Coordinates of C-alpha atoms in Angstrom, one line a residue:
M1 CA 56.0 8.9 43.3
A2 CA 56.1 8.7 39.4
V3 CA 59.0 10.1 37.7
I4 CA 58.1 10.9 34.0
G5 CA 61.3 11.6 32.0
A6 CA 65.1 10.5 32.4
G7 CA 66.7 13.3 31.0
P8 CA 69.1 15.6 32.6
V9 CA 66.5 17.1 34.7
G10 CA 64.6 14.0 35.8
L11 CA 68.0 12.4 36.5
A12 CA 68.7 15.1 39.2
V13 CA 65.4 15.0 40.6
A14 CA 65.9 11.1 40.9
R15 CA 69.2 11.5 42.7
A16 CA 67.5 13.4 45.0
L17 CA 64.7 11.5 45.6
L18 CA 66.9 8.6 46.7
Q19 CA 69.0 10.8 49.1
H20 CA 66.0 11.9 50.8
S21 CA 64.5 8.4 51.0
V22 CA 61.5 9.4 48.8
P23 CA 60.3 6.1 47.2
Y24 CA 59.9 6.4 43.2
E25 CA 59.7 5.1 39.7
Q26 CA 60.8 6.9 36.6
L27 CA 59.4 6.1 33.4
E28 CA 61.0 7.0 30.2
A29 CA 59.6 6.2 26.9
D30 CA 62.9 6.0 24.9
D31 CA 65.3 3.0 25.3
D32 CA 67.9 4.8 27.1
L33 CA 68.2 8.0 29.2
G34 CA 69.7 11.3 28.4
G35 CA 66.6 13.0 26.9
N36 CA 67.0 15.5 24.3
W37 CA 70.9 14.8 24.4
Y38 CA 70.0 11.0 23.4
H39 CA 67.6 11.5 21.1
G40 CA 67.1 15.3 19.7
V41 CA 70.0 16.8 19.0
Y42 CA 72.2 16.8 15.8
E43 CA 75.5 15.0 15.7
T44 CA 77.7 18.0 15.8
A45 CA 75.9 19.8 18.5
H46 CA 78.0 21.5 21.3
I47 CA 76.6 22.9 24.3
I48 CA 76.3 26.7 24.2
S49 CA 76.6 26.9 28.1
S50 CA 80.2 26.1 29.5
R51 CA 81.3 22.7 30.9
K52 CA 81.4 24.6 34.4
T53 CA 77.8 26.1 34.4
T54 CA 76.6 22.9 32.6
E55 CA 77.7 20.4 35.2
Y56 CA 75.7 18.8 38.3
A57 CA 76.8 20.6 41.3
D58 CA 77.4 17.4 43.1
F59 CA 79.1 15.9 39.9
P60 CA 81.7 17.7 38.3
M61 CA 82.7 16.8 34.3
P62 CA 85.7 15.1 33.4
A63 CA 88.6 17.7 33.5
E64 CA 89.8 16.5 30.0
F65 CA 86.4 17.9 28.7
P66 CA 86.5 21.3 26.6
D67 CA 84.8 24.3 27.7
F68 CA 82.2 23.6 25.7
P69 CA 81.6 19.6 25.8
S70 CA 80.0 17.7 22.5
A71 CA 76.5 16.1 22.3
Q72 CA 78.6 12.6 23.0
Q73 CA 80.1 13.9 26.0
M74 CA 77.3 15.2 27.1
L75 CA 75.4 11.7 26.9
E76 CA 78.8 10.3 28.4
Y77 CA 78.3 12.3 31.6
L78 CA 74.9 11.9 32.1
N79 CA 75.4 7.9 31.7
S80 CA 78.4 8.4 34.3
Y81 CA 76.1 10.4 36.7
A82 CA 73.1 7.5 36.5
E83 CA 75.8 4.9 37.1
V84 CA 78.0 6.5 39.9
F85 CA 74.5 7.5 42.0
K86 CA 73.0 4.0 40.8
L87 CA 69.9 5.5 39.2
R88 CA 69.2 2.8 36.2
P89 CA 67.9 0.4 38.6
H90 CA 64.9 2.7 39.1
I91 CA 64.1 3.6 35.4
Q92 CA 61.6 1.6 33.2
F93 CA 62.5 2.2 29.7
R94 CA 60.3 2.0 26.5
T95 CA 57.4 3.0 29.3
K96 CA 55.5 6.1 27.7
V97 CA 53.3 7.9 29.7
V98 CA 49.8 8.8 28.0
M99 CA 47.7 10.4 30.7
C100 CA 47.8 11.3 34.5
R101 CA 44.8 12.2 36.2
P102 CA 44.2 12.4 40.0
E103 CA 42.6 9.3 40.9
A104 CA 39.4 11.0 42.4
T105 CA 38.8 14.3 40.5
T106 CA 36.0 15.6 42.4
N107 CA 37.5 16.0 45.9
P108 CA 41.7 16.4 45.2
V109 CA 42.1 17.3 49.2
A110 CA 42.7 14.7 51.4
T111 CA 40.9 14.7 54.6
A112 CA 43.9 14.7 56.9
P113 CA 47.5 14.9 56.7
G114 CA 48.8 11.1 55.6
S115 CA 45.7 10.1 55.2
D116 CA 45.2 6.9 52.8
R117 CA 42.1 8.5 50.8
K118 CA 42.0 7.8 46.7
D119 CA 41.5 11.4 46.2
A120 CA 45.4 12.0 47.2
R121 CA 46.6 9.7 44.4
W122 CA 47.4 9.9 40.7
E123 CA 46.2 7.2 37.9
V124 CA 48.8 7.0 35.4
E125 CA 48.2 5.1 31.9
L126 CA 50.9 3.9 30.1
A127 CA 51.1 3.4 26.3
N128 CA 50.1 -0.3 26.4
G129 CA 47.1 0.5 28.3
E130 CA 48.2 -0.4 31.5
K131 CA 47.1 1.7 34.4
R132 CA 49.0 2.1 37.7
I133 CA 48.2 4.4 41.1
Y134 CA 51.2 6.7 42.1
K135 CA 51.3 8.6 45.4
G136 CA 52.2 11.8 42.9
V137 CA 53.7 12.8 39.7
I138 CA 56.9 14.8 39.1
V139 CA 57.0 15.7 35.4
C140 CA 60.3 16.4 33.8
S141 CA 59.7 15.7 30.2
G142 CA 61.3 19.0 29.0
H143 CA 60.4 21.5 26.5
H144 CA 62.4 20.7 23.5
W145 CA 60.6 18.1 21.8
D146 CA 56.9 19.7 20.6
K147 CA 57.9 21.4 17.6
R148 CA 56.5 24.9 16.6
F149 CA 56.3 25.8 12.9
P150 CA 55.5 29.3 11.6
N151 CA 52.5 30.1 9.7
Y152 CA 53.1 31.6 6.5
A153 CA 50.8 32.2 3.0
G154 CA 51.3 29.8 0.4
K155 CA 53.2 26.2 0.3
F156 CA 56.8 25.4 0.1
T157 CA 57.2 22.4 -2.1
G158 CA 61.0 22.0 -1.4
E159 CA 62.2 20.1 1.5
Y160 CA 60.6 21.6 4.6
I161 CA 61.8 20.7 8.1
H162 CA 62.2 21.6 11.5
S163 CA 65.5 22.2 13.2
K164 CA 64.5 19.1 15.6
D165 CA 64.6 16.9 12.5
Y166 CA 68.1 18.1 11.5
K167 CA 70.6 15.2 12.7
N168 CA 73.7 15.7 10.1
P169 CA 75.5 17.9 7.8
R170 CA 74.8 15.5 5.1
Q171 CA 71.3 16.5 4.8
L172 CA 72.8 19.9 3.9
I173 CA 75.4 19.1 1.3
D174 CA 75.1 21.5 -1.9
K175 CA 71.8 22.9 -1.3
R176 CA 70.3 26.1 -0.9
V177 CA 69.0 26.5 2.5
L178 CA 67.1 28.9 3.9
V179 CA 66.7 29.1 7.9
I180 CA 63.9 30.5 9.7
G181 CA 64.8 31.9 13.3
G182 CA 67.6 33.4 15.2
G183 CA 67.8 31.2 18.2
N184 CA 70.9 29.2 19.1
S185 CA 69.6 25.8 16.8
A186 CA 68.7 28.1 13.9
C187 CA 72.2 29.9 14.1
D188 CA 73.6 26.5 14.8
L189 CA 72.4 24.9 11.4
A190 CA 72.8 28.1 9.3
S191 CA 76.5 27.9 10.2
E192 CA 76.7 24.3 9.2
A193 CA 75.0 25.2 5.7
A194 CA 77.5 28.0 5.2
R195 CA 79.9 25.3 5.5
V196 CA 78.4 22.7 3.1
G197 CA 75.6 23.8 1.6
R198 CA 75.4 25.6 -2.2
S199 CA 74.2 28.9 -0.2
C200 CA 72.8 29.5 3.0
D201 CA 70.1 32.3 3.6
L202 CA 68.9 33.5 7.4
S203 CA 65.4 35.1 7.8
L204 CA 65.0 37.0 11.2
R205 CA 61.5 38.7 11.8
R206 CA 63.2 40.6 14.6
G207 CA 66.5 41.6 16.0
Y208 CA 68.8 39.3 18.4
W209 CA 71.4 39.5 20.9
F210 CA 74.2 37.4 19.1
L211 CA 76.8 36.8 21.6
P212 CA 80.3 35.0 21.2
K213 CA 80.6 31.8 23.3
S214 CA 84.1 33.1 24.6
L215 CA 85.3 36.6 25.3
F216 CA 89.2 37.3 26.7
G217 CA 89.7 33.3 26.3
V218 CA 87.0 32.6 28.6
P219 CA 83.5 31.4 28.2
L220 CA 81.2 34.3 28.5
P221 CA 78.7 32.3 30.9
E222 CA 81.8 32.5 33.4
L223 CA 83.2 36.2 32.8
V224 CA 80.5 38.0 34.8
P225 CA 80.7 37.2 38.6
G226 CA 77.3 36.1 40.0
W227 CA 77.2 39.0 42.4
V228 CA 77.1 41.6 39.7
P229 CA 73.7 42.9 38.9
V230 CA 72.3 42.4 35.8
W231 CA 72.1 46.1 34.9
A232 CA 75.8 46.1 35.2
Q233 CA 75.7 42.7 33.3
R234 CA 73.9 44.3 30.3
L235 CA 76.3 47.5 30.6
F236 CA 79.6 45.6 30.3
L237 CA 78.0 43.3 27.3
K238 CA 77.2 46.4 25.7
V239 CA 80.6 48.1 25.7
V240 CA 82.5 44.9 24.9
L241 CA 80.0 44.5 22.2
K242 CA 80.3 47.7 20.6
V243 CA 84.2 47.2 20.5
V244 CA 84.4 43.9 19.4
V245 CA 81.2 43.2 17.2
G246 CA 80.0 46.9 16.3
K247 CA 76.9 47.9 15.3
Y248 CA 74.7 44.3 14.1
E249 CA 72.7 46.9 11.0
D250 CA 76.4 46.8 9.6
Y251 CA 76.0 43.0 9.5
G252 CA 72.7 43.5 7.5
L253 CA 70.8 42.5 10.6
P254 CA 68.1 43.7 12.4
K255 CA 68.8 46.2 15.8
P256 CA 67.6 44.0 18.7
N257 CA 64.2 45.9 19.7
H258 CA 64.8 44.5 23.8
R259 CA 67.5 44.5 26.5
I260 CA 70.0 41.8 26.6
F261 CA 68.7 38.8 28.7
E262 CA 64.9 40.0 28.0
A263 CA 64.7 37.2 25.5
H264 CA 67.0 34.3 25.5
P265 CA 70.2 35.6 23.8
T266 CA 72.1 33.8 20.9
L267 CA 75.5 32.7 21.8
N268 CA 77.4 31.7 18.5
S269 CA 81.0 32.8 17.6
E270 CA 80.3 31.7 14.0
I271 CA 77.3 33.3 12.4
L272 CA 78.8 37.1 12.1
H273 CA 81.9 35.7 10.7
Y274 CA 80.1 33.7 8.2
V275 CA 77.9 37.1 7.7
K276 CA 80.9 38.8 6.7
H277 CA 82.1 35.9 4.2
G278 CA 79.2 36.0 2.3
R279 CA 78.4 32.6 3.2
I280 CA 75.3 33.4 4.9
R281 CA 72.9 36.2 3.7
P282 CA 70.6 38.0 6.1
R283 CA 66.7 38.0 4.9
P284 CA 63.8 39.7 6.4
D285 CA 60.6 37.7 7.8
I286 CA 58.6 35.8 5.0
A287 CA 55.9 37.1 3.0
K288 CA 54.8 33.8 1.6
F289 CA 56.1 30.6 -0.3
E290 CA 55.1 30.0 -4.0
G291 CA 56.8 26.8 -4.4
R292 CA 60.2 26.8 -3.8
R293 CA 60.5 30.4 -4.2
V294 CA 60.2 32.2 -1.0
L295 CA 58.8 36.1 -0.9
F296 CA 60.2 38.5 1.6
V297 CA 58.4 40.9 3.2
D298 CA 61.1 43.5 1.3
G299 CA 59.9 42.8 -1.8
S300 CA 62.8 40.2 -2.6
S301 CA 62.8 36.8 -3.3
A302 CA 65.1 33.7 -3.7
E303 CA 64.7 30.2 -4.6
F304 CA 65.6 27.3 -2.2
D305 CA 66.2 23.6 -1.9
M306 CA 65.4 23.3 1.7
V307 CA 63.8 25.5 4.4
V308 CA 64.7 24.5 8.0
C309 CA 62.6 26.2 11.0
G310 CA 64.5 27.1 13.9
T311 CA 61.4 28.4 15.4
G312 CA 61.5 26.6 18.8
F313 CA 59.1 24.4 20.7
N314 CA 55.5 24.5 22.3
L315 CA 55.5 24.0 26.0
S316 CA 52.9 21.2 26.3
F317 CA 51.8 18.2 28.4
P318 CA 50.1 16.1 26.5
F319 CA 49.6 13.2 29.1
L320 CA 47.9 15.7 31.6
P321 CA 44.4 16.8 31.3
P322 CA 43.8 19.7 28.9
G323 CA 44.3 23.1 30.9
L324 CA 45.3 21.6 33.8
V325 CA 48.6 23.4 33.9
P326 CA 48.0 27.2 32.7
V327 CA 50.6 28.1 30.0
E328 CA 51.0 31.5 28.3
G329 CA 53.5 31.5 25.8
K330 CA 56.3 29.9 26.8
N331 CA 55.7 30.4 30.6
A332 CA 54.0 27.5 32.8
L333 CA 52.0 29.6 35.5
L334 CA 53.3 27.7 38.3
Y335 CA 53.8 28.5 42.2
A336 CA 57.4 28.1 43.2
G337 CA 57.8 27.2 39.8
C338 CA 56.7 23.9 40.2
T339 CA 52.9 23.4 42.0
L340 CA 49.5 24.4 41.2
P341 CA 47.2 25.2 44.0
D342 CA 44.4 22.9 42.8
Y343 CA 45.8 19.5 43.6
K344 CA 48.2 17.7 45.7
N345 CA 51.2 15.8 44.7
L346 CA 51.6 17.1 41.3
Y347 CA 55.1 18.8 40.6
I348 CA 56.0 20.6 36.9
V349 CA 59.9 20.6 37.1
G350 CA 62.0 22.6 34.6
T351 CA 59.6 24.5 32.3
P352 CA 61.7 27.6 32.7
Q353 CA 65.3 28.4 30.8
V354 CA 68.1 29.2 32.3
R355 CA 70.6 31.8 30.9
Y356 CA 73.4 29.2 31.3
G357 CA 73.4 25.5 31.6
F358 CA 71.2 23.4 33.9
G359 CA 73.5 22.0 36.5
P360 CA 74.3 24.3 39.2
L361 CA 70.3 25.2 39.6
I362 CA 68.9 21.6 39.1
T363 CA 71.0 20.1 42.1
P364 CA 69.7 22.4 44.9
A365 CA 66.4 22.7 43.4
A366 CA 65.8 19.1 43.2
A367 CA 66.7 18.8 46.9
L368 CA 64.3 21.5 47.7
L369 CA 61.7 19.7 45.6
C370 CA 62.2 16.9 47.8
R371 CA 61.3 19.1 51.0
L372 CA 58.3 20.4 49.2
I373 CA 56.9 17.1 48.7
N374 CA 57.7 16.0 52.9
L375 CA 55.8 19.2 53.7
Q376 CA 53.1 18.2 51.7
D377 CA 52.6 14.6 53.5
Q378 CA 52.2 16.7 56.8
M379 CA 49.5 19.2 55.4
E380 CA 45.9 18.7 54.4
L381 CA 45.6 21.7 51.8
P382 CA 47.9 21.4 48.4
I383 CA 51.0 23.1 49.3
G384 CA 50.4 25.1 46.0
L385 CA 47.6 26.8 47.8
V386 CA 49.6 27.2 50.8
L387 CA 52.3 29.2 48.8
K388 CA 49.6 31.0 46.8
E389 CA 48.0 32.2 50.1
S390 CA 51.1 33.0 51.8
G391 CA 51.8 35.7 48.7
A392 CA 54.0 33.4 46.3
K393 CA 53.7 35.0 42.8
L394 CA 53.5 33.3 39.6
P395 CA 56.1 33.8 37.0
T396 CA 55.9 36.6 34.3
T397 CA 58.8 35.0 32.4
H398 CA 60.0 31.8 31.2
L399 CA 63.7 33.1 31.5
V400 CA 65.5 32.3 34.7
D401 CA 68.2 34.8 36.2
P402 CA 70.7 31.5 37.6
H403 CA 72.3 33.9 40.4
K404 CA 69.0 35.1 41.7
A405 CA 67.4 31.8 41.4
L406 CA 70.3 30.2 43.6
R407 CA 70.0 33.3 46.4
Q408 CA 65.9 32.4 46.4
M409 CA 66.6 28.5 47.1
R410 CA 69.2 29.5 49.9
Y411 CA 66.4 31.9 51.3
A412 CA 63.8 29.1 50.8
K413 CA 65.6 26.5 52.4
Y414 CA 65.2 28.1 55.9
T415 CA 61.5 29.5 55.5
L416 CA 59.8 26.5 53.8
P417 CA 59.0 24.7 57.5
L418 CA 57.1 28.1 58.0
L419 CA 54.5 26.8 55.7
L420 CA 52.9 24.4 58.1
R421 CA 51.9 26.8 60.5
K422 CA 50.4 29.1 57.5
E423 CA 48.5 25.8 56.1
R424 CA 47.0 25.2 59.8
K425 CA 46.0 28.8 60.0
L426 CA 44.6 28.9 56.4
R427 CA 42.8 25.4 57.4
Q428 CA 41.6 26.6 60.5
R429 CA 39.4 29.4 58.6
M430 CA 38.0 27.1 56.2
P431 CA 35.2 24.7 56.9
V432 CA 35.6 21.2 55.2
G433 CA 33.1 22.0 52.6
R434 CA 34.9 25.4 51.7
R435 CA 38.4 23.6 51.8
Q436 CA 37.1 21.3 48.7
E437 CA 35.2 24.2 47.0
A438 CA 38.4 26.1 47.0
V439 CA 40.6 23.6 45.4
G440 CA 37.9 21.6 43.1
R441 CA 36.5 25.4 41.5
R442 CA 40.2 26.6 41.5
K443 CA 39.2 29.5 43.8
M444 CA 39.6 30.7 47.1
A445 CA 36.2 31.4 49.5
G446 CA 36.9 34.5 51.9
N447 CA 39.8 36.6 52.2
T448 CA 42.4 34.9 54.6
A449 CA 45.7 35.8 52.6
G450 CA 46.3 39.2 54.2
E451 CA 46.2 37.4 57.4
L452 CA 49.2 35.4 56.5
Q453 CA 52.8 36.3 56.6
R454 CA 54.5 36.2 53.5
V455 CA 57.0 33.3 52.8
S456 CA 59.3 33.8 50.2
P457 CA 57.4 35.2 47.5
D458 CA 59.7 35.0 44.7
M459 CA 60.9 31.1 45.7
K460 CA 61.2 29.0 42.6
I461 CA 62.1 25.4 42.0
F462 CA 63.7 25.2 38.6

């Protein structure tokens, strides 16, 4: 298998592959491991999820780490993880993948389990022109790199950057800064501009839930036990916020038009503080740019030296054929959160966003992925197709409830072997020609799904 990416998710997948004796090579475009924590975050960044809800399930962070470790501490932790589990020898650095495609696109279904037919394998092309053949591809490239910029009328003639381009507070010193967006990175940068800039304005086109990083001395992600249902978590947080924060409108901020957890909340304990101190001025959405002057939809305007777009990222896979992975907004339409019904041996891992850190979920998810890979070896049809025809559902959101996901993975651990029987039933009902047609044309002929028992319909691999 080819594992693309050596960030937090890619490292966990590599660890699981070693544990399950699945041969692989890990291809990393950078010159070292760590992904976003190595090349993509600013010097003063700290995690928004707590230490306990971010660490790998099988590798606790050092006890001396604070509740919210810094970017440097996160990188040290990931390097320790790689050293302890001997992952580095399997990583090929400065190895950028530019294309992955089925070796024979006309017939992506092998003729029999374990077949050595070329159409069960994948061709991987590297930036240096080299082409390799792998049994399959596991994509762990992350989703914090393809910058998304807003589209406004006019042109801003000052410094115009994405939050991904921000590296240290020196970029903000003595500047009139406008930050666009209310997500975690946008609010971190707005807080830094409030400290070192001449002024800071924050433009929001909608309301956000701004949650403190800690409550009652406990990191917020650790405050509510996992068995508490989401509706009760929402009720608890709304009551606490009403007491501790009050109304967002009293800060000049728009009221959220959605419930907590329906969109990714912003964990930041400084933004409301600086608003009340006059160091951050809330603004509505932008109407247009006129040189260094920005006009807002409420008719107000102001001049700025720098605009920082904290407007998030696109979910994209430039090294896969266009349209191969269907994406709606921020949501990759994958069965079990990682497979397609059209191709064997392609797994896309880590596209959803969890309400807190990656560690407790990705460790069991990577182990479950290895079971899927081993099951696929025993099947003729793509395991994604078997999941689809067994009643598995496509995700309707990119946001993941971590407690629910853990319960689903525990359930799937015991029900996955049933997929072998279901694959045999499905294959028996489909002549060879129709099997190939079903995969090649991305549709099923006949109505066999109703005859199959449903297997873990909400199962997801993070």
